[in-house]
Structure formats: C-alpha cells, structure tokens
Amino acid sequence: MAWSHCRKKEGKFEFKGNKYNVVDLPGTYSLGAFSEDEIVARDFILNGNPDIVINVVDATNIERNLYLTTQLLEMGAKVVVALNMIDEAEKRKIKFDLNRFSKELGAPVIPTIAAKRKGINELIKQSVELINQDVKPKTQISYGEKIDQEIKKLKAFLSDKNLEYPSQWIAIKLLERDQYIYELVTNKIDLSSSDEFINTLHQLKNRTEDYELEIVNKRYEFASKIVENSVTMPEVIVETKTDKIDKVITNKWLGLPIFFLIMLLVFQLTFTVGEDLLGGLMASGIEALGKVIENYLITINSPELLVSFVTEGIIGGVGAVVEFIPLILVLYLLMGILEDSGYMARAAYVMDSIMRALGLQGKTFISMIVGFGCNVPGVMATRTLENKKDRMIATLINPFTSCGARIPIYLVFIAAFFPKRGGLVLFSLYLLGTLVALLMGKIFSKTLFKGESSYFIMELPPYRWPTLRNVLRNMWDNVSGFLKRAGTIIFAVVTILWILAILPLGVEPYSRNSILGQIGLLIAPIFKPAGFGTWQAAIGLFAGIAAKEGVVATLGMVYAGVEEGTALVTAIQNAFTPLTAVSFMVMTLLYTPCAAVIGTIRKETNSYKWAIFTALYTFAIGWLGAVLVFQIGQLLGFS
Amino acid sequence: MLKEVLNQIKDSDYISKSKIAMNLNKSVDLIEDAFSQLVRMGYIRVNNIDNCNSNCSGCFLGNSCTSKSSTKSIIITDKGKQLLEK
C-alpha cells in the first residue's frame, strides 16, 4: 500500500485536517520485473512519488515477507511496516521484540489486526508523522565486499545524472542484470557517451560470477538475521502429515505392493459396485429402449433396412458400448478419489524407481498414467521429457497402457467367462500392459535409442481429502468423453460396418457372404494360432483400429445379427472359450492402437515412419501375446 | 540460502518442500519463494508433467485423460549443476 499525498484517487482519508490519497498496490512478495504485479508495484513506488510506503507484512510468515521490505528499503522508500495478523502470530507462539525489530529494520513497525481494525489509527499516525520528517532509510544492506565495491563504482557514474531512480538502486539492478534498467541507463546520453561506463557495463554483462544470486542471498540473509535477533519462533517445525504418510506410501519396499493392492481394490470395487449393483440396470434399460424403438418403427411401417439399422446397428452396436457406463462411472469415481487425494502422483514416484532400474526415464510412467485414460494425451504427455531418446521410448510404449476405451472389451469377456474374478482379471490386464510397456522400453533403450536417460526430481502435491466437486467432475469428464465417442466415432464405425454387413444387397445380413463377412474371412486366418480365427472376431479387431470401443460395438452388431435377441455376453460365451477369451483380451490390450493415437504419434514424432512402425510392431506384439497365451494354455490343458 | 535449497533438491529423490523447510529450519513459504527465485535465475526448471488438460484442449479425446493432478518435475539445469560444483 502506498500513500500519495493528494495526487491519486484510489482512496482518500483525512487526518488532522490534511487529506491523503491511498493507493493500494498489487500484493507481491518481491519487486523484480518478473510479473505484472511486481512491475506495477515497483513502477508506482519509484515513479509515483509516494510520500510513504506502508508495507503490510504477515506476522505469521515474517521471514518470507521481509524480502519485499528489504527491496523497499533498497529503493530508498520511506517505509512503515504494518505487522499484520499479530494475534495469529501470538497464537502460534511467535513473539516479536518490536523495538529491536524496528531498529534493525530501520523503519517504524506497527502491530495490526486488520480484520478487527486494531492498530490502524496508530499506523496512520506513525505514517503521517513520517511523511513530515525529512529522513532517509537508516538501513543499508551489505551485499559482500566485492558487490559493495561494484555498487560504489557504478554509483560514481550514476550520481548527478538526474536519473529517475535512486542511483544505489540502479546500481543494484544493473548487477542483477535487470534488462529494463540496463536499457534505461544505456539510453541516457550522458552515460552512453562515457566509454568507461559502457566498458564497465560490458564487463558486468560478461562476468561469470552470478551477482544476482549473491544479492538475492544477502536479502534473505538480512531478513533472516532480523528475525533471528528480534523474533522468537516456536522451536520445532513439525513434520507434516503428508511427510508422515509418505514414509509408508513411498517406502522403498512397501510402495509398490501398496500401489498394486490399491489398484486391485479399485478394480474389484468397480466390478462389485459397477457390475453387480448397477450393471444389470443399464443393460435392461438399453434392451427395453431397443424394444420400444423397434416396435415403434414397425408400427409406423418403417422400411426394413431402417429397422435393421436402428436395432442391429445402433442398439446392437452403440448400445453394447453404452451398456458399460456404470462400470466406467465407478472406475473413474475411484480413480478420481485417488487422483484428488494426491495418491496417483505417489504411484508415479513409486514406479519411478523401477523405471530407473530399467534404464528408463521415471517421467515415462507419468505419461503412461495419462495413457490409462487415453493414449492420445498419454503420447502428448511425453513432450515433457527432456531428451529425444526418453521421449521416443515413452511414445512408442504408451499404446500398451490400457486406455479407457478398451475397458468395455474386457468387461464383455469378463462378464461372459470370469464374473467372479472381474477385479483380478482387469488388474492382471493392466499389469500385463504395463509390464510389456516396460519390457519394450528396455529393449528400445538397448537397441533403437541408446544413451543416458535424463535426470529429474518430482514435486509431489500434499495429500488432501478429495473434494466431491473434483471427484464428480473427473468422473463426468471421463463419462461424457465416453458418451461423446459413442455418439460420434462409434456411431460412424457402426454405420460403416452395418452398410458392409448388408451388402451386396440380397445376401443374408451379417453373414459370411456379406462384404463385412468377406473382409473378416480374409483376415481371420491370421488369428487362428491365437484361437479366435472367426470372421466376427477378426472384423471386431479390424474395427478396433478405428476406435477401441468399435470392437465391442462390432461384436454386438455381428452377434446380434446372427442370433437376434441374444445378449452379447451369451453370444460371446457361445463363440469363445475361457482360453480364447483371455487370448482375445491380451490381443486387444496390446495390438495396434486406434487411428487417433497413430495420428498423434505421427504428429509428435513428426514422422510417418514411427507411426507406421508403432502400428505394426504393436500388432506383432499383440498377436504374439495372444498366440503364446492360447498355445501355452492348450499345452497346460486349458480350454 | 538458495544454494542450500539447490543442494537439498539435488539430494532428494522427490521434492517435499516441507521436508526441505524442516531440514533448513525455514518456513515452507520461504522455500516456495526460494524455488521461484531459482527458477527465475535459471538454476532449476519446473515442468507440469501431467496436466493433460493443457495438452489436449480442443481434443475431444482429452476428456478421457485420467490424470489432472499437479505433479511437477524439477530439473537442475546446467547452470544449477555448475553452482553445485563450486
């Protein structure tokens, strides 16, 4: 806050017959030229000619606040310190020796409690008295012998040049490499014509010592010394709750098992609540809606093709995806709680040690965590990696992190074959995706992208109780994104597939003789070694390259077409075995990411080569994984 | 103080400003300031590493992004490393 005697209109008051203007400056902790607030405050104090500057400092956080006070004193401003929230400071057992504090600072210090208007009259009185005194700030900060000498040298050039700022302050700013002040003095004719001055500036600019660091340090030292001499602080700074919790959560040995346990719990709860309690409601709702629409279309004599498109295409395809909303809702509710509490950042930290042990950059796992939502932002998050090697590896392995769009596929197969072990199966799939990503990362770091990983340190947010608003918002963001995709991409995929399923006209829709069936038959043999060499499965995987939800939408369509009225889960039970179901899930987990991810990889790597490489190598890994599961499973006697 | 904070950053696996504050017997707010000063002077660099909202604004897939917390990464720059070696 600065008072400008009858010049500004920001606020006025009268004291003992005199009128005063009060200008409230933006709150700031320092007066550099690094933020708009700082510049506004600094310019007003230097150019606005305030008669006095009232520096309102927080008594509960005095050392931090005194940094600004030291800068005000450097400027040569007449300062009165309002030691605010003194009652809070007393509560926290922070005691001030006000006389000594004021003496060491070289400025009057008035304790205030602004919220209760206590101390304000005294503050006004002292400030007005100081206005009328012709005093200079008593305190001069020493920045060390070398810098003090430099200041002296610069001041010799600057004095008597009629500059708009105090020469001591300009000298300090020049040593701090303040560009604005540098330009100001070099544009001053008197100074720019002095070769000696220009040489001195040149030398300062090219010196290797960082005077700025020293000056900033000395300001902190100055503030610290005043606090040490005149403020009694409570003895111990207590370890925060976050630090205490982190001792367990991020423990070298416990961190990883805790992470796995939490994730397993999340997936198990997702099934218990999302499927067992809510799942049936949604499925029944969609089925009933489908019937109502179908009956209505028949009643109004709609063309057979339209009825087929709506019931088999939209209800069968898009409906099969939408059916899983309760599970998605519960999963993201739980993930939102973990996220908002600050735990997910710890998960990244815990994984960081594993990543480092594998020679990978720890930050890679953060892009993987983002990828668990969607691989598009997951790939984009790799931008924050410092070197190209780390970035390329993180980009290429991100598609293995199981994105939200793949969840409906797992859910259909889990509901069909492993309803009692849903959480465990889902957890295992996420774990497998992560392990394959790490393994491929290790292989890439030893082959395609050799070199050292860059080093970084994470700053973890403090733990806090999740807020309902944030958690619900996170959940809604994800569910609405899911719905949006169902209404756009999935709808488009379903429409194209439906057209292919009924052409050429005259063939039985959804039969092997349709174009869709023919494409499926062409691809299907590739998947025979993996145990699911049917044209329906093949066409489902093919559609999944457009969007992963397309797999379930396609299966919903093609099986609904074959066995009208049969629930998708029952159709899957008839078409797959538990072993081929696992093999199919492994394939969908690992194979080629969707078109949007491939496009993002092309954009991020600026190369078609890496986009095509990712599409092909992930397909090969997915296929290999599925084949291994099926073949080994058969050898072990599973069916 | 700034070099001491930088040393603390160097010696940490992860940053806990409260832990640094405790080690240096300073307030957490003061350590916050020290971080800002170190960033401003180019001794460390801070990145928001998982704020995917900023990465995918305008992307309709962006809603599926799970991670919105404010995890940051701190990188000691070459200038910072040189200061630590002195």
PDB file of N, CA and C in Angstrom, chain A residues 457-530:
ATOM      1  N   ILE A 457      13.569 -34.688 -10.809  1.00  0.00           N
ATOM      2  CA  ILE A 457      13.049 -34.907  -9.463  1.00  0.00           C
ATOM      3  C   ILE A 457      11.584 -34.506  -9.496  1.00  0.00           C
ATOM      4  N   MET A 458      10.764 -35.279  -8.810  1.00  0.00           N
ATOM      5  CA  MET A 458       9.342 -34.964  -8.835  1.00  0.00           C
ATOM      6  C   MET A 458       8.939 -34.122  -7.637  1.00  0.00           C
ATOM      7  N   GLU A 459       8.031 -33.214  -7.855  1.00  0.00           N
ATOM      8  CA  GLU A 459       7.464 -32.489  -6.730  1.00  0.00           C
ATOM      9  C   GLU A 459       6.058 -33.029  -6.513  1.00  0.00           C
ATOM     10  N   LEU A 460       5.849 -33.622  -5.366  1.00  0.00           N
ATOM     11  CA  LEU A 460       4.559 -34.255  -5.128  1.00  0.00           C
ATOM     12  C   LEU A 460       3.609 -33.305  -4.418  1.00  0.00           C
ATOM     13  N   PRO A 461       2.356 -33.278  -4.854  1.00  0.00           N
ATOM     14  CA  PRO A 461       1.394 -32.405  -4.163  1.00  0.00           C
ATOM     15  C   PRO A 461       1.101 -32.964  -2.774  1.00  0.00           C
ATOM     16  N   PRO A 462       0.722 -32.127  -1.819  1.00  0.00           N
ATOM     17  CA  PRO A 462       0.395 -32.664  -0.489  1.00  0.00           C
ATOM     18  C   PRO A 462      -0.888 -33.490  -0.540  1.00  0.00           C
ATOM     19  N   TYR A 463      -1.011 -34.427   0.387  1.00  0.00           N
ATOM     20  CA  TYR A 463      -2.250 -35.207   0.473  1.00  0.00           C
ATOM     21  C   TYR A 463      -3.381 -34.289   0.921  1.00  0.00           C
ATOM     22  N   ARG A 464      -4.552 -34.564   0.449  1.00  0.00           N
ATOM     23  CA  ARG A 464      -5.713 -33.814   0.921  1.00  0.00           C
ATOM     24  C   ARG A 464      -6.958 -34.692   0.754  1.00  0.00           C
ATOM     25  N   TRP A 465      -7.998 -34.323   1.489  1.00  0.00           N
ATOM     26  CA  TRP A 465      -9.245 -35.049   1.330  1.00  0.00           C
ATOM     27  C   TRP A 465      -9.801 -34.733  -0.047  1.00  0.00           C
ATOM     28  N   PRO A 466     -10.157 -35.744  -0.800  1.00  0.00           N
ATOM     29  CA  PRO A 466     -10.735 -35.457  -2.125  1.00  0.00           C
ATOM     30  C   PRO A 466     -12.018 -34.646  -1.986  1.00  0.00           C
ATOM     31  N   THR A 467     -12.196 -33.688  -2.844  1.00  0.00           N
ATOM     32  CA  THR A 467     -13.439 -32.918  -2.777  1.00  0.00           C
ATOM     33  C   THR A 467     -14.460 -33.550  -3.716  1.00  0.00           C
ATOM     34  N   LEU A 468     -15.707 -33.525  -3.271  1.00  0.00           N
ATOM     35  CA  LEU A 468     -16.793 -34.133  -4.042  1.00  0.00           C
ATOM     36  C   LEU A 468     -16.849 -33.516  -5.443  1.00  0.00           C
ATOM     37  N   ARG A 469     -16.649 -32.208  -5.482  1.00  0.00           N
ATOM     38  CA  ARG A 469     -16.752 -31.482  -6.744  1.00  0.00           C
ATOM     39  C   ARG A 469     -15.705 -31.984  -7.753  1.00  0.00           C
ATOM     40  N   ASN A 470     -14.458 -32.075  -7.275  1.00  0.00           N
ATOM     41  CA  ASN A 470     -13.378 -32.521  -8.169  1.00  0.00           C
ATOM     42  C   ASN A 470     -13.575 -33.962  -8.624  1.00  0.00           C
ATOM     43  N   VAL A 471     -13.972 -34.812  -7.663  1.00  0.00           N
ATOM     44  CA  VAL A 471     -14.135 -36.227  -7.991  1.00  0.00           C
ATOM     45  C   VAL A 471     -15.268 -36.412  -9.000  1.00  0.00           C
ATOM     46  N   LEU A 472     -16.393 -35.720  -8.746  1.00  0.00           N
ATOM     47  CA  LEU A 472     -17.530 -35.850  -9.671  1.00  0.00           C
ATOM     48  C   LEU A 472     -17.191 -35.252 -11.029  1.00  0.00           C
ATOM     49  N   ARG A 473     -16.435 -34.183 -10.994  1.00  0.00           N
ATOM     50  CA  ARG A 473     -16.058 -33.541 -12.257  1.00  0.00           C
ATOM     51  C   ARG A 473     -15.163 -34.456 -13.091  1.00  0.00           C
ATOM     52  N   ASN A 474     -14.200 -35.073 -12.400  1.00  0.00           N
ATOM     53  CA  ASN A 474     -13.311 -36.012 -13.074  1.00  0.00           C
ATOM     54  C   ASN A 474     -14.112 -37.159 -13.683  1.00  0.00           C
ATOM     55  N   MET A 475     -15.080 -37.652 -12.879  1.00  0.00           N
ATOM     56  CA  MET A 475     -15.912 -38.768 -13.342  1.00  0.00           C
ATOM     57  C   MET A 475     -16.735 -38.328 -14.558  1.00  0.00           C
ATOM     58  N   TRP A 476     -17.328 -37.154 -14.465  1.00  0.00           N
ATOM     59  CA  TRP A 476     -18.170 -36.666 -15.556  1.00  0.00           C
ATOM     60  C   TRP A 476     -17.344 -36.421 -16.822  1.00  0.00           C
ATOM     61  N   ASP A 477     -16.147 -35.862 -16.642  1.00  0.00           N
ATOM     62  CA  ASP A 477     -15.266 -35.618 -17.805  1.00  0.00           C
ATOM     63  C   ASP A 477     -15.047 -36.909 -18.579  1.00  0.00           C
ATOM     64  N   ASN A 478     -14.770 -37.970 -17.826  1.00  0.00           N
ATOM     65  CA  ASN A 478     -14.483 -39.241 -18.476  1.00  0.00           C
ATOM     66  C   ASN A 478     -15.724 -39.878 -19.073  1.00  0.00           C
ATOM     67  N   VAL A 479     -16.817 -39.858 -18.310  1.00  0.00           N
ATOM     68  CA  VAL A 479     -18.043 -40.488 -18.809  1.00  0.00           C
ATOM     69  C   VAL A 479     -18.593 -39.703 -20.007  1.00  0.00           C
ATOM     70  N   SER A 480     -18.531 -38.377 -19.918  1.00  0.00           N
ATOM     71  CA  SER A 480     -19.054 -37.589 -21.046  1.00  0.00           C
ATOM     72  C   SER A 480     -18.186 -37.803 -22.290  1.00  0.00           C
ATOM     73  N   GLY A 481     -16.872 -37.948 -22.069  1.00  0.00           N
ATOM     74  CA  GLY A 481     -15.968 -38.233 -23.196  1.00  0.00           C
ATOM     75  C   GLY A 481     -16.328 -39.570 -23.831  1.00  0.00           C
ATOM     76  N   PHE A 482     -16.635 -40.517 -22.964  1.00  0.00           N
ATOM     77  CA  PHE A 482     -17.009 -41.862 -23.403  1.00  0.00           C
ATOM     78  C   PHE A 482     -18.310 -41.800 -24.213  1.00  0.00           C
ATOM     79  N   LEU A 483     -19.275 -41.050 -23.688  1.00  0.00           N
ATOM     80  CA  LEU A 483     -20.563 -40.915 -24.384  1.00  0.00           C
ATOM     81  C   LEU A 483     -20.394 -40.193 -25.718  1.00  0.00           C
ATOM     82  N   LYS A 484     -19.531 -39.168 -25.683  1.00  0.00           N
ATOM     83  CA  LYS A 484     -19.296 -38.386 -26.901  1.00  0.00           C
ATOM     84  C   LYS A 484     -18.720 -39.284 -28.000  1.00  0.00           C
ATOM     85  N   ARG A 485     -17.786 -40.129 -27.573  1.00  0.00           N
ATOM     86  CA  ARG A 485     -17.195 -41.053 -28.552  1.00  0.00           C
ATOM     87  C   ARG A 485     -18.243 -42.036 -29.058  1.00  0.00           C
ATOM     88  N   ALA A 486     -19.114 -42.494 -28.145  1.00  0.00           N
ATOM     89  CA  ALA A 486     -20.158 -43.438 -28.565  1.00  0.00           C
ATOM     90  C   ALA A 486     -21.062 -42.789 -29.615  1.00  0.00           C
ATOM     91  N   GLY A 487     -21.308 -41.486 -29.433  1.00  0.00           N
ATOM     92  CA  GLY A 487     -22.206 -40.783 -30.353  1.00  0.00           C
ATOM     93  C   GLY A 487     -21.532 -40.318 -31.638  1.00  0.00           C
ATOM     94  N   THR A 488     -20.230 -40.343 -31.687  1.00  0.00           N
ATOM     95  CA  THR A 488     -19.520 -39.855 -32.885  1.00  0.00           C
ATOM     96  C   THR A 488     -18.781 -40.991 -33.588  1.00  0.00           C
ATOM     97  N   ILE A 489     -17.583 -41.292 -33.082  1.00  0.00           N
ATOM     98  CA  ILE A 489     -16.753 -42.297 -33.753  1.00  0.00           C
ATOM     99  C   ILE A 489     -17.442 -43.664 -33.812  1.00  0.00           C
ATOM    100  N   ILE A 490     -17.955 -44.094 -32.655  1.00  0.00           N
ATOM    101  CA  ILE A 490     -18.539 -45.449 -32.622  1.00  0.00           C
ATOM    102  C   ILE A 490     -19.758 -45.506 -33.545  1.00  0.00           C
ATOM    103  N   PHE A 491     -20.535 -44.422 -33.530  1.00  0.00           N
ATOM    104  CA  PHE A 491     -21.699 -44.360 -34.405  1.00  0.00           C
ATOM    105  C   PHE A 491     -21.257 -44.472 -35.871  1.00  0.00           C
ATOM    106  N   ALA A 492     -20.193 -43.738 -36.208  1.00  0.00           N
ATOM    107  CA  ALA A 492     -19.683 -43.768 -37.591  1.00  0.00           C
ATOM    108  C   ALA A 492     -19.184 -45.163 -37.956  1.00  0.00           C
ATOM    109  N   VAL A 493     -18.437 -45.767 -37.019  1.00  0.00           N
ATOM    110  CA  VAL A 493     -17.900 -47.116 -37.274  1.00  0.00           C
ATOM    111  C   VAL A 493     -19.053 -48.093 -37.484  1.00  0.00           C
ATOM    112  N   VAL A 494     -20.038 -48.004 -36.581  1.00  0.00           N
ATOM    113  CA  VAL A 494     -21.184 -48.915 -36.653  1.00  0.00           C
ATOM    114  C   VAL A 494     -21.933 -48.731 -37.982  1.00  0.00           C
ATOM    115  N   THR A 495     -22.093 -47.471 -38.406  1.00  0.00           N
ATOM    116  CA  THR A 495     -22.802 -47.201 -39.661  1.00  0.00           C
ATOM    117  C   THR A 495     -22.066 -47.839 -40.841  1.00  0.00           C
ATOM    118  N   ILE A 496     -20.753 -47.625 -40.884  1.00  0.00           N
ATOM    119  CA  ILE A 496     -19.967 -48.200 -41.998  1.00  0.00           C
ATOM    120  C   ILE A 496     -20.059 -49.723 -41.976  1.00  0.00           C
ATOM    121  N   LEU A 497     -19.884 -50.287 -40.769  1.00  0.00           N
ATOM    122  CA  LEU A 497     -19.914 -51.754 -40.657  1.00  0.00           C
ATOM    123  C   LEU A 497     -21.299 -52.304 -41.026  1.00  0.00           C
ATOM    124  N   TRP A 498     -22.340 -51.578 -40.634  1.00  0.00           N
ATOM    125  CA  TRP A 498     -23.695 -52.030 -40.950  1.00  0.00           C
ATOM    126  C   TRP A 498     -23.904 -52.060 -42.467  1.00  0.00           C
ATOM    127  N   ILE A 499     -23.393 -51.002 -43.134  1.00  0.00           N
ATOM    128  CA  ILE A 499     -23.523 -50.964 -44.606  1.00  0.00           C
ATOM    129  C   ILE A 499     -22.785 -52.156 -45.227  1.00  0.00           C
ATOM    130  N   LEU A 500     -21.563 -52.390 -44.707  1.00  0.00           N
ATOM    131  CA  LEU A 500     -20.781 -53.520 -45.223  1.00  0.00           C
ATOM    132  C   LEU A 500     -21.447 -54.860 -44.895  1.00  0.00           C
ATOM    133  N   ALA A 501     -22.205 -54.879 -43.784  1.00  0.00           N
ATOM    134  CA  ALA A 501     -22.843 -56.135 -43.358  1.00  0.00           C
ATOM    135  C   ALA A 501     -24.080 -56.476 -44.174  1.00  0.00           C
ATOM    136  N   ILE A 502     -24.687 -55.483 -44.825  1.00  0.00           N
ATOM    137  CA  ILE A 502     -25.917 -55.795 -45.585  1.00  0.00           C
ATOM    138  C   ILE A 502     -25.657 -55.840 -47.092  1.00  0.00           C
ATOM    139  N   LEU A 503     -24.410 -55.492 -47.471  1.00  0.00           N
ATOM    140  CA  LEU A 503     -24.066 -55.521 -48.899  1.00  0.00           C
ATOM    141  C   LEU A 503     -23.299 -56.798 -49.233  1.00  0.00           C
ATOM    142  N   PRO A 504     -23.327 -57.287 -50.442  1.00  0.00           N
ATOM    143  CA  PRO A 504     -24.189 -56.821 -51.520  1.00  0.00           C
ATOM    144  C   PRO A 504     -25.666 -57.156 -51.241  1.00  0.00           C
ATOM    145  N   LEU A 505     -26.541 -56.314 -51.760  1.00  0.00           N
ATOM    146  CA  LEU A 505     -27.967 -56.488 -51.497  1.00  0.00           C
ATOM    147  C   LEU A 505     -28.401 -57.890 -51.919  1.00  0.00           C
ATOM    148  N   GLY A 506     -29.208 -58.452 -51.088  1.00  0.00           N
ATOM    149  CA  GLY A 506     -29.688 -59.793 -51.416  1.00  0.00           C
ATOM    150  C   GLY A 506     -29.047 -60.866 -50.562  1.00  0.00           C
ATOM    151  N   VAL A 507     -27.838 -60.596 -50.055  1.00  0.00           N
ATOM    152  CA  VAL A 507     -27.211 -61.616 -49.190  1.00  0.00           C
ATOM    153  C   VAL A 507     -27.830 -61.519 -47.805  1.00  0.00           C
ATOM    154  N   GLU A 508     -27.684 -62.581 -47.041  1.00  0.00           N
ATOM    155  CA  GLU A 508     -28.206 -62.531 -45.668  1.00  0.00           C
ATOM    156  C   GLU A 508     -27.354 -61.556 -44.864  1.00  0.00           C
ATOM    157  N   PRO A 509     -27.993 -60.531 -44.268  1.00  0.00           N
ATOM    158  CA  PRO A 509     -27.196 -59.553 -43.498  1.00  0.00           C
ATOM    159  C   PRO A 509     -26.382 -60.252 -42.405  1.00  0.00           C
ATOM    160  N   TYR A 510     -25.206 -59.721 -42.161  1.00  0.00           N
ATOM    161  CA  TYR A 510     -24.289 -60.215 -41.122  1.00  0.00           C
ATOM    162  C   TYR A 510     -23.818 -61.646 -41.379  1.00  0.00           C
ATOM    163  N   SER A 511     -23.947 -62.090 -42.598  1.00  0.00           N
ATOM    164  CA  SER A 511     -23.486 -63.450 -42.889  1.00  0.00           C
ATOM    165  C   SER A 511     -22.072 -63.386 -43.437  1.00  0.00           C
ATOM    166  N   ARG A 512     -21.451 -64.531 -43.542  1.00  0.00           N
ATOM    167  CA  ARG A 512     -20.092 -64.594 -44.078  1.00  0.00           C
ATOM    168  C   ARG A 512     -20.059 -64.159 -45.545  1.00  0.00           C
ATOM    169  N   ASN A 513     -21.243 -64.139 -46.185  1.00  0.00           N
ATOM    170  CA  ASN A 513     -21.286 -63.744 -47.596  1.00  0.00           C
ATOM    171  C   ASN A 513     -21.356 -62.226 -47.794  1.00  0.00           C
ATOM    172  N   SER A 514     -21.629 -61.494 -46.723  1.00  0.00           N
ATOM    173  CA  SER A 514     -21.659 -60.026 -46.846  1.00  0.00           C
ATOM    174  C   SER A 514     -20.221 -59.512 -47.031  1.00  0.00           C
ATOM    175  N   ILE A 515     -20.124 -58.232 -47.445  1.00  0.00           N
ATOM    176  CA  ILE A 515     -18.764 -57.671 -47.621  1.00  0.00           C
ATOM    177  C   ILE A 515     -18.004 -57.743 -46.302  1.00  0.00           C
ATOM    178  N   LEU A 516     -18.717 -57.428 -45.213  1.00  0.00           N
ATOM    179  CA  LEU A 516     -18.100 -57.468 -43.890  1.00  0.00           C
ATOM    180  C   LEU A 516     -17.566 -58.876 -43.598  1.00  0.00           C
ATOM    181  N   GLY A 517     -18.415 -59.864 -43.890  1.00  0.00           N
ATOM    182  CA  GLY A 517     -18.029 -61.259 -43.675  1.00  0.00           C
ATOM    183  C   GLY A 517     -16.821 -61.639 -44.507  1.00  0.00           C
ATOM    184  N   GLN A 518     -16.808 -61.162 -45.754  1.00  0.00           N
ATOM    185  CA  GLN A 518     -15.707 -61.489 -46.654  1.00  0.00           C
ATOM    186  C   GLN A 518     -14.388 -60.890 -46.160  1.00  0.00           C
ATOM    187  N   ILE A 519     -14.479 -59.604 -45.683  1.00  0.00           N
ATOM    188  CA  ILE A 519     -13.260 -58.968 -45.134  1.00  0.00           C
ATOM    189  C   ILE A 519     -12.788 -59.764 -43.914  1.00  0.00           C
ATOM    190  N   GLY A 520     -13.762 -60.121 -43.065  1.00  0.00           N
ATOM    191  CA  GLY A 520     -13.438 -60.888 -41.863  1.00  0.00           C
ATOM    192  C   GLY A 520     -12.793 -62.219 -42.207  1.00  0.00           C
ATOM    193  N   LEU A 521     -13.335 -62.876 -43.205  1.00  0.00           N
ATOM    194  CA  LEU A 521     -12.790 -64.183 -43.599  1.00  0.00           C
ATOM    195  C   LEU A 521     -11.357 -64.065 -44.124  1.00  0.00           C
ATOM    196  N   LEU A 522     -11.112 -62.923 -44.763  1.00  0.00           N
ATOM    197  CA  LEU A 522      -9.766 -62.686 -45.313  1.00  0.00           C
ATOM    198  C   LEU A 522      -8.742 -62.527 -44.185  1.00  0.00           C
ATOM    199  N   ILE A 523      -9.169 -61.840 -43.120  1.00  0.00           N
ATOM    200  CA  ILE A 523      -8.238 -61.568 -42.017  1.00  0.00           C
ATOM    201  C   ILE A 523      -8.165 -62.736 -41.028  1.00  0.00           C
ATOM    202  N   ALA A 524      -9.283 -63.412 -40.857  1.00  0.00           N
ATOM    203  CA  ALA A 524      -9.413 -64.402 -39.778  1.00  0.00           C
ATOM    204  C   ALA A 524      -8.263 -65.407 -39.655  1.00  0.00           C
ATOM    205  N   PRO A 525      -7.729 -65.947 -40.775  1.00  0.00           N
ATOM    206  CA  PRO A 525      -6.680 -66.977 -40.618  1.00  0.00           C
ATOM    207  C   PRO A 525      -5.472 -66.502 -39.799  1.00  0.00           C
ATOM    208  N   ILE A 526      -5.228 -65.177 -39.841  1.00  0.00           N
ATOM    209  CA  ILE A 526      -4.075 -64.659 -39.074  1.00  0.00           C
ATOM    210  C   ILE A 526      -4.238 -64.999 -37.592  1.00  0.00           C
ATOM    211  N   PHE A 527      -5.501 -65.019 -37.132  1.00  0.00           N
ATOM    212  CA  PHE A 527      -5.730 -65.191 -35.698  1.00  0.00           C
ATOM    213  C   PHE A 527      -5.996 -66.639 -35.295  1.00  0.00           C
ATOM    214  N   LYS A 528      -5.929 -67.534 -36.265  1.00  0.00           N
ATOM    215  CA  LYS A 528      -6.190 -68.936 -35.943  1.00  0.00           C
ATOM    216  C   LYS A 528      -5.219 -69.477 -34.893  1.00  0.00           C
ATOM    217  N   PRO A 529      -3.908 -69.169 -35.011  1.00  0.00           N
ATOM    218  CA  PRO A 529      -2.988 -69.685 -33.967  1.00  0.00           C
ATOM    219  C   PRO A 529      -3.293 -69.135 -32.585  1.00  0.00           C
ATOM    220  N   ALA A 530      -4.048 -68.019 -32.541  1.00  0.00           N
ATOM    221  CA  ALA A 530      -4.396 -67.434 -31.235  1.00  0.00           C
ATOM    222  C   ALA A 530      -5.732 -67.978 -30.727  1.00  0.00           C
TER     223      ALA A 530
END
